[in-house]
mmCIF file of C-alpha atoms and ligand atoms in Angstrom:
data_model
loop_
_atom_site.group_PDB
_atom_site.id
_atom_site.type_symbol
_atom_site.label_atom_id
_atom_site.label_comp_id
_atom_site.label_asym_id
_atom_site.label_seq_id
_atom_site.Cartn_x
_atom_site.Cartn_y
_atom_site.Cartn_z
ATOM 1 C CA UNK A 1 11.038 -20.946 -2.621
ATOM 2 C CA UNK A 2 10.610 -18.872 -5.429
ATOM 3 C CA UNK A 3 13.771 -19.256 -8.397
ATOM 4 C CA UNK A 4 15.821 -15.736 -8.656
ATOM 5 C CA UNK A 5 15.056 -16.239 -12.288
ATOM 6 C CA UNK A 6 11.332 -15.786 -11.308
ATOM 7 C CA UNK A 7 11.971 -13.010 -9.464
ATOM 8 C CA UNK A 8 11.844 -9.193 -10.499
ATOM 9 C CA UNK A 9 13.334 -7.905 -7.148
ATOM 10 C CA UNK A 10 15.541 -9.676 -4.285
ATOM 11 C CA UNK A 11 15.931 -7.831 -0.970
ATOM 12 C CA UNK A 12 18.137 -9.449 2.095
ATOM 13 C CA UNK A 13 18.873 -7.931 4.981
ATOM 14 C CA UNK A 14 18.427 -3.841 4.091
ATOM 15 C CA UNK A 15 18.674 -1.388 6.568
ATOM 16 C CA UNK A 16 18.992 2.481 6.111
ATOM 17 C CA UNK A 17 20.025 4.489 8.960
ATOM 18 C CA UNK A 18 19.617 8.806 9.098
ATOM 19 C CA UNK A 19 21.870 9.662 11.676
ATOM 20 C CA UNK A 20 19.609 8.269 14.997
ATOM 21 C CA UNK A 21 17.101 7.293 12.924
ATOM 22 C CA UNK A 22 16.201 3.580 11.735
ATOM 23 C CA UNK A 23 13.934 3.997 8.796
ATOM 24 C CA UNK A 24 14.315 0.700 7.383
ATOM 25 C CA UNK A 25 15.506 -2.487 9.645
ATOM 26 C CA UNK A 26 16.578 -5.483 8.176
ATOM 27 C CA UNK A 27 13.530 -6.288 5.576
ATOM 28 C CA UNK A 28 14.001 -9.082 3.322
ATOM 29 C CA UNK A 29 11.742 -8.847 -0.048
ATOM 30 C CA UNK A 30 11.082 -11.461 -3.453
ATOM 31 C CA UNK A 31 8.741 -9.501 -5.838
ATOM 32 C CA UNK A 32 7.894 -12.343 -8.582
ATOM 33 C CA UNK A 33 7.714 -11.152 -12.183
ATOM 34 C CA UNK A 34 4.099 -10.161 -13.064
ATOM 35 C CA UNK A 35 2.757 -9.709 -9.687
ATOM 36 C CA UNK A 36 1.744 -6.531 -7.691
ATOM 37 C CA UNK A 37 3.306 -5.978 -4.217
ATOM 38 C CA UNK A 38 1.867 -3.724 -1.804
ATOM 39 C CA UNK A 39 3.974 -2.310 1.153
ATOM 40 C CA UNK A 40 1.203 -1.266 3.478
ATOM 41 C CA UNK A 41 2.074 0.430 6.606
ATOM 42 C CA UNK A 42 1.634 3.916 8.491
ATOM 43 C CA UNK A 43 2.958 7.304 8.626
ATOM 44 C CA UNK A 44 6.853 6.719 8.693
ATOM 45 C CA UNK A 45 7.112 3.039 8.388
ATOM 46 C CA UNK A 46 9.471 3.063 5.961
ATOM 47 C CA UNK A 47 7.372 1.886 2.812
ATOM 48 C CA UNK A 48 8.906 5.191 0.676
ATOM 49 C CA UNK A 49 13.029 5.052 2.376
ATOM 50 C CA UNK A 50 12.447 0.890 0.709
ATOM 51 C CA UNK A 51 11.235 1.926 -2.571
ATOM 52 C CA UNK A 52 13.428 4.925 -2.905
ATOM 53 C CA UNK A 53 16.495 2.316 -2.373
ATOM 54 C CA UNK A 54 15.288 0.284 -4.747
ATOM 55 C CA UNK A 55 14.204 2.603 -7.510
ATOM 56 C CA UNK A 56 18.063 3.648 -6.827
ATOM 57 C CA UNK A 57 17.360 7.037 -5.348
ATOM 58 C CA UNK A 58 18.320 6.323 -2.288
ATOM 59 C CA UNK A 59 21.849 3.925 -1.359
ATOM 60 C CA UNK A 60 21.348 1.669 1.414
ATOM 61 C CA UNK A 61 23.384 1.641 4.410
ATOM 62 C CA UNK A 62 24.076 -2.241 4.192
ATOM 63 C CA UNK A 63 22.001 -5.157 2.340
ATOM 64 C CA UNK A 64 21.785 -6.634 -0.581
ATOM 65 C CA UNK A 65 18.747 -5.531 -3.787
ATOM 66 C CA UNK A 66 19.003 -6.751 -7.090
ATOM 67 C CA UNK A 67 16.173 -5.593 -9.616
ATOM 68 C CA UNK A 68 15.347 -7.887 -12.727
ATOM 69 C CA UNK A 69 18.512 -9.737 -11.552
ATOM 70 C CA UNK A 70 20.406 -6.391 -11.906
ATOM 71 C CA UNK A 71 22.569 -4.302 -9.604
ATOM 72 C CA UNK A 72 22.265 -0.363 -9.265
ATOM 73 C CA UNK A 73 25.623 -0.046 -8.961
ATOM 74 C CA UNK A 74 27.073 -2.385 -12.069
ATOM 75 C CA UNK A 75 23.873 -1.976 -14.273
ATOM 76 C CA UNK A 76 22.529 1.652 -13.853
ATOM 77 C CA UNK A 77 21.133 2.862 -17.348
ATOM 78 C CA UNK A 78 19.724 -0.673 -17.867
ATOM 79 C CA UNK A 79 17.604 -0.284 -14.810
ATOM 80 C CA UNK A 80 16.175 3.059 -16.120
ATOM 81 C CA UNK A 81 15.539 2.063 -19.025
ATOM 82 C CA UNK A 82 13.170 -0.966 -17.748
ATOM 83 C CA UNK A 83 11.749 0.772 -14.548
ATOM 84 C CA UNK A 84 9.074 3.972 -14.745
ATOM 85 C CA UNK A 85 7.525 5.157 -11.361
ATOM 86 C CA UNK A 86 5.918 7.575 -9.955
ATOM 87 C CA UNK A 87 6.187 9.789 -6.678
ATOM 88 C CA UNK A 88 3.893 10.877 -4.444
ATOM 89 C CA UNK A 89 4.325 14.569 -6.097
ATOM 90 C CA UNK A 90 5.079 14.831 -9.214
ATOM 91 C CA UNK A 91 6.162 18.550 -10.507
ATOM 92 C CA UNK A 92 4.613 19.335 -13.504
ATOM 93 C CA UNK A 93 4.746 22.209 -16.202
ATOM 94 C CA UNK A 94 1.273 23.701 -15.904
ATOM 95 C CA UNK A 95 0.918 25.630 -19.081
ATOM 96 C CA UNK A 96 2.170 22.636 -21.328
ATOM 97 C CA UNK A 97 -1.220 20.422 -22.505
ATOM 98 C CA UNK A 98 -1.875 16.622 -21.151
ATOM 99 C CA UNK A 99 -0.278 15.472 -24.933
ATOM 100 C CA UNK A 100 2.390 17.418 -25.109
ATOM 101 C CA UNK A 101 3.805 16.401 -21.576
ATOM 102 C CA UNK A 102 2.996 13.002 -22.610
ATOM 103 C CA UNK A 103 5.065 13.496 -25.771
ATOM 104 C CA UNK A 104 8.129 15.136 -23.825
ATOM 105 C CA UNK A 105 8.262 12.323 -21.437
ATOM 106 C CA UNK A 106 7.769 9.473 -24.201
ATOM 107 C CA UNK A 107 11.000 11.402 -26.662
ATOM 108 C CA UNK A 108 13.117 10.639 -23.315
ATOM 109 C CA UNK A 109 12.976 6.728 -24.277
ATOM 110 C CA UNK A 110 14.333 4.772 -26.614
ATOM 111 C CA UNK A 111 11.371 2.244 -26.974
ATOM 112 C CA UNK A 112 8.561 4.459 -25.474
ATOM 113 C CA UNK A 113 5.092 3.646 -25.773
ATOM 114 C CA UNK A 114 3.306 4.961 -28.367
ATOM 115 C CA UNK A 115 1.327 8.909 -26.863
ATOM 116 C CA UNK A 116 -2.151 7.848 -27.964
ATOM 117 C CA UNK A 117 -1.687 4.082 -26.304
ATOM 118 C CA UNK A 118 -0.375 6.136 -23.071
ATOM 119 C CA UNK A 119 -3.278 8.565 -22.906
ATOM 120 C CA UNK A 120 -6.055 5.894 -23.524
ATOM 121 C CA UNK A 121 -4.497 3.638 -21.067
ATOM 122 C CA UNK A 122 -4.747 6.474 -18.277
ATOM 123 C CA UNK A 123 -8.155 7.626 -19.412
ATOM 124 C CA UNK A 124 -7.204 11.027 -20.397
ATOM 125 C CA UNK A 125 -8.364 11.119 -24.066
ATOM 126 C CA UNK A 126 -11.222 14.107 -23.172
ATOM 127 C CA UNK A 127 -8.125 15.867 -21.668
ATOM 128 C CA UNK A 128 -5.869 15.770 -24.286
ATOM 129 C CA UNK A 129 -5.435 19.105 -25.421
ATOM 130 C CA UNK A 130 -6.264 20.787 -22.017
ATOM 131 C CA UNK A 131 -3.287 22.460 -19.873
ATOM 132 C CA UNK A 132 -1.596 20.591 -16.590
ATOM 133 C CA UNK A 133 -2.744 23.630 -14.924
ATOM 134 C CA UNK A 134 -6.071 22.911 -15.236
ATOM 135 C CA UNK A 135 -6.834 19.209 -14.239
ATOM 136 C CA UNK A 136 -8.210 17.939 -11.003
ATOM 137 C CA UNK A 137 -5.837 16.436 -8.868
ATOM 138 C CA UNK A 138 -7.065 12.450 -9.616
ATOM 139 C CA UNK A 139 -5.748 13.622 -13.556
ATOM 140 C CA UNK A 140 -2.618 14.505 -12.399
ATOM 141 C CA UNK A 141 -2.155 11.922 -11.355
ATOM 142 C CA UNK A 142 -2.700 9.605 -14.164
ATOM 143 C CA UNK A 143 -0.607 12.178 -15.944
ATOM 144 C CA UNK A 144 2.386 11.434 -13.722
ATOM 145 C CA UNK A 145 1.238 7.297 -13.685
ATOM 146 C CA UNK A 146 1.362 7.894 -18.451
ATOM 147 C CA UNK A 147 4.383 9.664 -17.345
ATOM 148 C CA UNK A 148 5.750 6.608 -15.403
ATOM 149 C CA UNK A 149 4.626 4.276 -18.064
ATOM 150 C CA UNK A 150 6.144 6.320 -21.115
ATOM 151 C CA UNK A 151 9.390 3.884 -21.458
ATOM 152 C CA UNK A 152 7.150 0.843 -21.658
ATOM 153 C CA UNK A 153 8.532 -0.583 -18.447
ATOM 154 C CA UNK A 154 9.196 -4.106 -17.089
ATOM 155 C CA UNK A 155 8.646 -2.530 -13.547
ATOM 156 C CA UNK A 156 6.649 -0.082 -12.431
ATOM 157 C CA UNK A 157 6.497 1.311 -8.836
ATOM 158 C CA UNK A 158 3.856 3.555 -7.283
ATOM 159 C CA UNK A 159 4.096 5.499 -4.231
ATOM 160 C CA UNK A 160 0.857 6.191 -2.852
ATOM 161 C CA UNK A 161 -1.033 6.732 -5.920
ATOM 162 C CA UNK A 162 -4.041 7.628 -4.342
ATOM 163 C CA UNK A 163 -3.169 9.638 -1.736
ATOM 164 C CA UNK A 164 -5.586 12.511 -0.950
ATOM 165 C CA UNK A 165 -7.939 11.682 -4.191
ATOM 166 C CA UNK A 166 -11.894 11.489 -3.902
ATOM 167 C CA UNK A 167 -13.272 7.630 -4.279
ATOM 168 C CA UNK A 168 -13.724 7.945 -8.267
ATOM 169 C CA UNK A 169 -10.262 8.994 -8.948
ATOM 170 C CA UNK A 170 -9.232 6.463 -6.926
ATOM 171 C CA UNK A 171 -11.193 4.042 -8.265
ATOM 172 C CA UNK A 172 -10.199 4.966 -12.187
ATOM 173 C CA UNK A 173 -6.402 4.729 -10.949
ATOM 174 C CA UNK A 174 -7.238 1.127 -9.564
ATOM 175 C CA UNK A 175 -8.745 0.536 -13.429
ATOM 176 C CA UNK A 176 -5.224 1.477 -15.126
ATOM 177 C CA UNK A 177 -2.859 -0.715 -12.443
ATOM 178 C CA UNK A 178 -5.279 -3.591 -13.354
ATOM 179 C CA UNK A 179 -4.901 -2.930 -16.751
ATOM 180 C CA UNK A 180 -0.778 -2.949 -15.944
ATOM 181 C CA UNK A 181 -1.275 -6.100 -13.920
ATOM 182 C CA UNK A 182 -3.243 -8.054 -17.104
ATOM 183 C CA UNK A 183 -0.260 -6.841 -19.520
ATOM 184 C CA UNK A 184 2.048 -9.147 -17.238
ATOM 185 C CA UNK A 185 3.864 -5.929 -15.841
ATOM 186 C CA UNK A 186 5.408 -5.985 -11.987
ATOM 187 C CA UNK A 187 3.961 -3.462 -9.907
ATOM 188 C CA UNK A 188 5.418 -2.367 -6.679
ATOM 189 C CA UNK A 189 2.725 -0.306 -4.751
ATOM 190 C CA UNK A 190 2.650 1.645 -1.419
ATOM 191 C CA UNK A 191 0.171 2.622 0.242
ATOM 192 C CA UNK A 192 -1.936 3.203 3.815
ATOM 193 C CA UNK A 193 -4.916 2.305 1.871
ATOM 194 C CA UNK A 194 -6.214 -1.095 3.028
ATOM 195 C CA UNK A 195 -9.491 -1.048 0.446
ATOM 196 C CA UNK A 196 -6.579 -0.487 -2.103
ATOM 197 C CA UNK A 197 -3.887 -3.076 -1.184
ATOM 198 C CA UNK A 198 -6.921 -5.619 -0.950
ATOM 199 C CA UNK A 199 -8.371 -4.792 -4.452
ATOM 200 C CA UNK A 200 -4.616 -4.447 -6.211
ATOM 201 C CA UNK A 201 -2.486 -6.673 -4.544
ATOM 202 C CA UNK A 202 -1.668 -10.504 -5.264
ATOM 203 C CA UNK A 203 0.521 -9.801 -1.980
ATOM 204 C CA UNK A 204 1.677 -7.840 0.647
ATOM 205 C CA UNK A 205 3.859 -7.069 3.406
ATOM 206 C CA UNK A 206 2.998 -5.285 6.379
ATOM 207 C CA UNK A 207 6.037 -3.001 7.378
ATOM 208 C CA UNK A 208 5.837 -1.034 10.762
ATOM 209 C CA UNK A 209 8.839 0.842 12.188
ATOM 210 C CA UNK A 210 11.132 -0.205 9.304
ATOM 211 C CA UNK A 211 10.137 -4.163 9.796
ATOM 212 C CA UNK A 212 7.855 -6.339 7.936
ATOM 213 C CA UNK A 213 5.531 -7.595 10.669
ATOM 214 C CA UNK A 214 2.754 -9.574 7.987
ATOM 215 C CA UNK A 215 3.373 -10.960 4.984
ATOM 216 C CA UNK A 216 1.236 -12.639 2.260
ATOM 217 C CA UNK A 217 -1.796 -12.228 -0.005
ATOM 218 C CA UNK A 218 -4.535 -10.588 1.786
ATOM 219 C CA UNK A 219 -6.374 -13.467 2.637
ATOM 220 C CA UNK A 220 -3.506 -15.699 3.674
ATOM 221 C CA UNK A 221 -3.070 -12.596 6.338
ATOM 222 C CA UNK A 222 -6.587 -11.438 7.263
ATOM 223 C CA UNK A 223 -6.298 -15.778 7.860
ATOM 224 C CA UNK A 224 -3.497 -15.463 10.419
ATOM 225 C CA UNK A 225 -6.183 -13.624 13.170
ATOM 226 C CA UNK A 226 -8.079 -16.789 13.182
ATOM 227 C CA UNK A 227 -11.380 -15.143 13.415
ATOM 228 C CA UNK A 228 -14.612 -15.649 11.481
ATOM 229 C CA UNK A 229 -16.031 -12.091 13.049
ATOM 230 C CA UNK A 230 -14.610 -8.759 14.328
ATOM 231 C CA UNK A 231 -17.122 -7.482 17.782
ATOM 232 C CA UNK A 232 -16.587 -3.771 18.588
ATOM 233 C CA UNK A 233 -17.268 -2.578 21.731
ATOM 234 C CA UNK A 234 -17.916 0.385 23.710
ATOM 235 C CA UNK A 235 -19.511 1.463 27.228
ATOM 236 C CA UNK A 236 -19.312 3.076 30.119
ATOM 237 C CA UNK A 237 -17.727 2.345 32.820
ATOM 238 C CA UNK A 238 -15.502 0.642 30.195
ATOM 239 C CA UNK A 239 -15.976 -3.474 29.783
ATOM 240 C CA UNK A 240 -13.114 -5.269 31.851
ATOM 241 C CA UNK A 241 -10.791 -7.316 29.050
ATOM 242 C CA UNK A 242 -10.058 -10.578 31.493
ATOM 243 C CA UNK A 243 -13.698 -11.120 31.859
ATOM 244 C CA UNK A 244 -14.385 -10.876 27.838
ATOM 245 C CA UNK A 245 -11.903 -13.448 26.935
ATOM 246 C CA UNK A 246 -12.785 -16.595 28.183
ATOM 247 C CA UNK A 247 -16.471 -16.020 26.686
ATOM 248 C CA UNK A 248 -17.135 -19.088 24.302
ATOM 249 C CA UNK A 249 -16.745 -18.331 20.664
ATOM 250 C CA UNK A 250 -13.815 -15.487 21.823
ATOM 251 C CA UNK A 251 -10.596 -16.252 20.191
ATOM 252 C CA UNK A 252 -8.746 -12.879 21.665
ATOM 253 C CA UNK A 253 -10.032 -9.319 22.928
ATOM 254 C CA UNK A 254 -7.846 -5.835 22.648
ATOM 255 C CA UNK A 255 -8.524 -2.259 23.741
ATOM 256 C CA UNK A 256 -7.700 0.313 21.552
ATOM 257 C CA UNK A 257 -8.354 4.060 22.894
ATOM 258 C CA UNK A 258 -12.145 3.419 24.559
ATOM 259 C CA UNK A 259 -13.187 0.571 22.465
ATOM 260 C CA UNK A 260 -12.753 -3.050 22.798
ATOM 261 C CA UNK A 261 -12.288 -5.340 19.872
ATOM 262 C CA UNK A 262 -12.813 -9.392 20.110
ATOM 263 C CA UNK A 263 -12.184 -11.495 17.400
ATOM 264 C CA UNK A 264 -14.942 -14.319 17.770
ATOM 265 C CA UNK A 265 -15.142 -17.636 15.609
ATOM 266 C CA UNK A 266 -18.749 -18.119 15.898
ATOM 267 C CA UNK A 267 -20.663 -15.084 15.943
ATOM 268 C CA UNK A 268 -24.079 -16.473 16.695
ATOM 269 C CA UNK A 269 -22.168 -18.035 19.763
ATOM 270 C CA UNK A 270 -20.221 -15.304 20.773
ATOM 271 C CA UNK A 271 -22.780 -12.185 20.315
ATOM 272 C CA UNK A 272 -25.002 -13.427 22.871
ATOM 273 C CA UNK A 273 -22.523 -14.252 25.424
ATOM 274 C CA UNK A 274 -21.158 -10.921 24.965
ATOM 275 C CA UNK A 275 -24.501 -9.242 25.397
ATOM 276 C CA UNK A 276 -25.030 -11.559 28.437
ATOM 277 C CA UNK A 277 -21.947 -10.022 29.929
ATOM 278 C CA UNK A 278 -22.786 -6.195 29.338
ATOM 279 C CA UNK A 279 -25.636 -6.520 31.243
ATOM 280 C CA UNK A 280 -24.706 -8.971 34.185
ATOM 281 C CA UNK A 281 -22.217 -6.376 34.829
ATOM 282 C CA UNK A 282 -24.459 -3.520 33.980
ATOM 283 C CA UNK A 283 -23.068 -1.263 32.200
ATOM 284 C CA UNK A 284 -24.054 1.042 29.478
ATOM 285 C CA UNK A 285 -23.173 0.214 25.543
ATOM 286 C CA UNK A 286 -22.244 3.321 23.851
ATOM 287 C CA UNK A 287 -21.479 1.242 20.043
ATOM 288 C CA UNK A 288 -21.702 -2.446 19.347
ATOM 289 C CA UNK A 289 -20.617 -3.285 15.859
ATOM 290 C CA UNK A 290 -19.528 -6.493 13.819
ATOM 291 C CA UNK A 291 -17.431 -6.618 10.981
ATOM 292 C CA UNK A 292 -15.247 -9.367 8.589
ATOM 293 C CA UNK A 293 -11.509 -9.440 9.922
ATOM 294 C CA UNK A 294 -9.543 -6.715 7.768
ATOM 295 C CA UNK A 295 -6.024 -5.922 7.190
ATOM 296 C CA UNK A 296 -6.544 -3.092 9.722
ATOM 297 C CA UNK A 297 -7.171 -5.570 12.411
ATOM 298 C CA UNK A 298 -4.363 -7.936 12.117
ATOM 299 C CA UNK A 299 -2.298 -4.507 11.762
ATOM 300 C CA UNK A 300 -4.204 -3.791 15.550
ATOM 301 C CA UNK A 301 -3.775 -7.371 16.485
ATOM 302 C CA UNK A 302 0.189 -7.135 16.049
ATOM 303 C CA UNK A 303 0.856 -3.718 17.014
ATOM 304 C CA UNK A 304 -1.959 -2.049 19.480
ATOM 305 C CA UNK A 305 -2.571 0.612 16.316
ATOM 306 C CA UNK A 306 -4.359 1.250 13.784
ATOM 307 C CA UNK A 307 -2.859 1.581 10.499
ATOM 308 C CA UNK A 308 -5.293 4.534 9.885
ATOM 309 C CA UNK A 309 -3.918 6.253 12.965
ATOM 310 C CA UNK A 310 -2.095 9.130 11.305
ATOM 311 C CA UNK A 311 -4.222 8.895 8.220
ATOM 312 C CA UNK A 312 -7.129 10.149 9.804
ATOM 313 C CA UNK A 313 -6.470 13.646 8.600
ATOM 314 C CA UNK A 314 -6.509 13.226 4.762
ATOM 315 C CA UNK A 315 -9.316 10.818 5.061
ATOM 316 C CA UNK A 316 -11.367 13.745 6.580
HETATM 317 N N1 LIG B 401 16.100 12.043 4.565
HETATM 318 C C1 LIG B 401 15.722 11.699 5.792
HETATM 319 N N2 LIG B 401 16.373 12.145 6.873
HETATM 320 C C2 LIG B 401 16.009 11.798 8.135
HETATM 321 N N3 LIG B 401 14.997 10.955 8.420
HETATM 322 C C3 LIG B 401 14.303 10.454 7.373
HETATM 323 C C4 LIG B 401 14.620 10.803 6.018
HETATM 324 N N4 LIG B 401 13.750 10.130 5.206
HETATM 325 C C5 LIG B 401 12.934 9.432 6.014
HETATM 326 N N5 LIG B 401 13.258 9.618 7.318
HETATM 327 C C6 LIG B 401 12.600 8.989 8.500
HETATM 328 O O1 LIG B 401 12.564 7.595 8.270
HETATM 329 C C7 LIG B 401 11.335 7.034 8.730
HETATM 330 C C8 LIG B 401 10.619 6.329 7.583
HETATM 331 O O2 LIG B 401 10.156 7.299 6.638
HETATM 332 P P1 LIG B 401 9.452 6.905 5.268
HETATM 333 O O3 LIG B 401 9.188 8.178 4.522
HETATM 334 O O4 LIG B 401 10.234 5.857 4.580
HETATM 335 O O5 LIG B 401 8.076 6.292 5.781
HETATM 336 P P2 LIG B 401 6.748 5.955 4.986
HETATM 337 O O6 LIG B 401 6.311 4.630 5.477
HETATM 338 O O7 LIG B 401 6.976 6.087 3.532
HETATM 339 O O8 LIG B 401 5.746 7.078 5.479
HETATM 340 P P3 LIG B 401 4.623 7.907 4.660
HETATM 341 O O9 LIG B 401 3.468 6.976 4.544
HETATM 342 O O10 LIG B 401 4.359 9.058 5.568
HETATM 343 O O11 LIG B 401 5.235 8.325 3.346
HETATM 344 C C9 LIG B 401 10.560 8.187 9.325
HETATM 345 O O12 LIG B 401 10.809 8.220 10.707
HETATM 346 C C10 LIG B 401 11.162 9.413 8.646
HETATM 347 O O13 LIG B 401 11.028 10.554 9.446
#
């Protein structure tokens, strides 16, 4: 058990109800000081109602949240002050240049950063002097992450950073949070992303339907499948599930849509039996593919989805 002292952000018990609707269902959180913690889950989990309560933009319905052993409701200002983030859309004035939004932001803060610091640290020097109008959408937004960072802050939450960039904007933004992370700064991250929580994240929780469901680094959780290997499996007439699971080497088997997924131990064990299998019972492979255990599978392994279910349409 972590101290509180050690702890940038305690979470027992919080639950936020819309009318019907359960967005967020009793999730306990402790986000240690210099770490980054990544709230993975899909469409509508609940990853943005939690961080909206506990950037204070959102009151809970019950539960208890204190932030660098602070309370919204005792300790406002002091929490702004020491928290930056940034939302998945940030509204921007387009005819104002990269510096001088940089050096609106930065006169809001007492202690701010200083503008050049903020620009080289989100790799916008070239784009200094051009308008907000003008940049792609990956510059945006590292504008809105300089934005977030203007106050200097202890904490520093990101919803979906990435969301809808190409790979190399993606990639640049990973550069800056690791840059963050090296400072010794807390970073609270959400995303669907699970190349992203993997690459950023010292740990995790896995939230579906307002609950955590997974929670640790990303090894300790890829870990909890117990499988060396991930076998994917398609054909027709489709493979029957109680005959692939007592196979040697087979730890557990799942359909999802027309595939089949096992997770094996020993691949060079289980392949063959597999294979064995398709054609005693002759029928036709359509796809046979093997992977490492991901994120994505334990998410399939504890819930029958796929966290990219849903994401599938910005990915295209
Ligand atoms: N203001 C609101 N009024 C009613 N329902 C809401 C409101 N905000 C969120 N919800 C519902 O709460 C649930 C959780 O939504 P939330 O935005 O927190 O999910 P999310 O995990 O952040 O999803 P996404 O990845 O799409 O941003 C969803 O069912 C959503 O429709």
């Amino acid at each position: 058990m972590t101290p509180s002292e050690d702890l940038a952000i305690e979470v027992k018990n919080l639950v936020k109800r819309f009318g019907d609707v359960v967005a967020v269902d009793g999730i306990d959180l402790d986000i240690r000081r210099g770490e980054c913690m990544g709230l993975l889950g899909p469409n509508g989990a609940g990853k943005t109602t939690t961080v909206e309560i506990l950037e204070g933009l959102q009151e809970p319905t019950s539960g208890q949240v204190r932030i660098l052993g602070l309370d919204w409701k005792k300790n406002a200002v002091e929490l702004r002050r020491r928290m930056g983030l940034t939302l998945q859309e940030t509204r921007l004035v387009e005819q104002l240049t990269v510096e001088e939004t940089v050096r609106l932001f930065a006169s809001f803060y007492p202690r701010a950063l200083p503008i050049d610091e903020l620009i080289g640290l989100v790799q916008l020097g070239e784009k200094r002097h051009a308008r907000v109008g003008k940049l792609s959408g990956g510059q945006r937004q590292r504008l809105a992450l300089a934005l977030g960072l203007a106050g200097d802050p202890d904490l520093l939450f990101l919803d979906e950073p990435t969301t809808g960039l190409d790979p190399q904007s993606r990639r640049a933004l990973w550069d800056v949070v690791a840059e963050l992370k090296s400072r010794g700064r807390t970073v609270v991250l959400t995303t669907h992303y699970m190349d992203e929580a993997e690459v950023l994240c010292d740990r995790l929780v896995i939230i579906d339907r307002g609950r955590v469901i997974a929670r640790g680094t990303p090894p300790e959780i890829v870990a909890t499948l117990g499988a060396e290997q991930v076998i994917e499996l398609e054909a027709e007439p489709a493979l029957d599930l109680e005959r692939l699971r007592p196979l040697p080497a087979v730890v557990s088997a799942q359909r999802h849509a027309d595939r089949v997924s096992l997770r094996v131990k020993e691949l060079h064990v289980a392949l063959p039996a597999v294979l064995r299998e398709v054609e005693g019972v002759g029928v036709q492979l359509r796809h046979l593919s093997t992977h490492r255990p991901t994120l994505d599978d334990v998410f399939v392994g504890l819930t029958g989805r796929s966290l990219r279910e849903g994401t599938a349409q910005e990915a295209a």
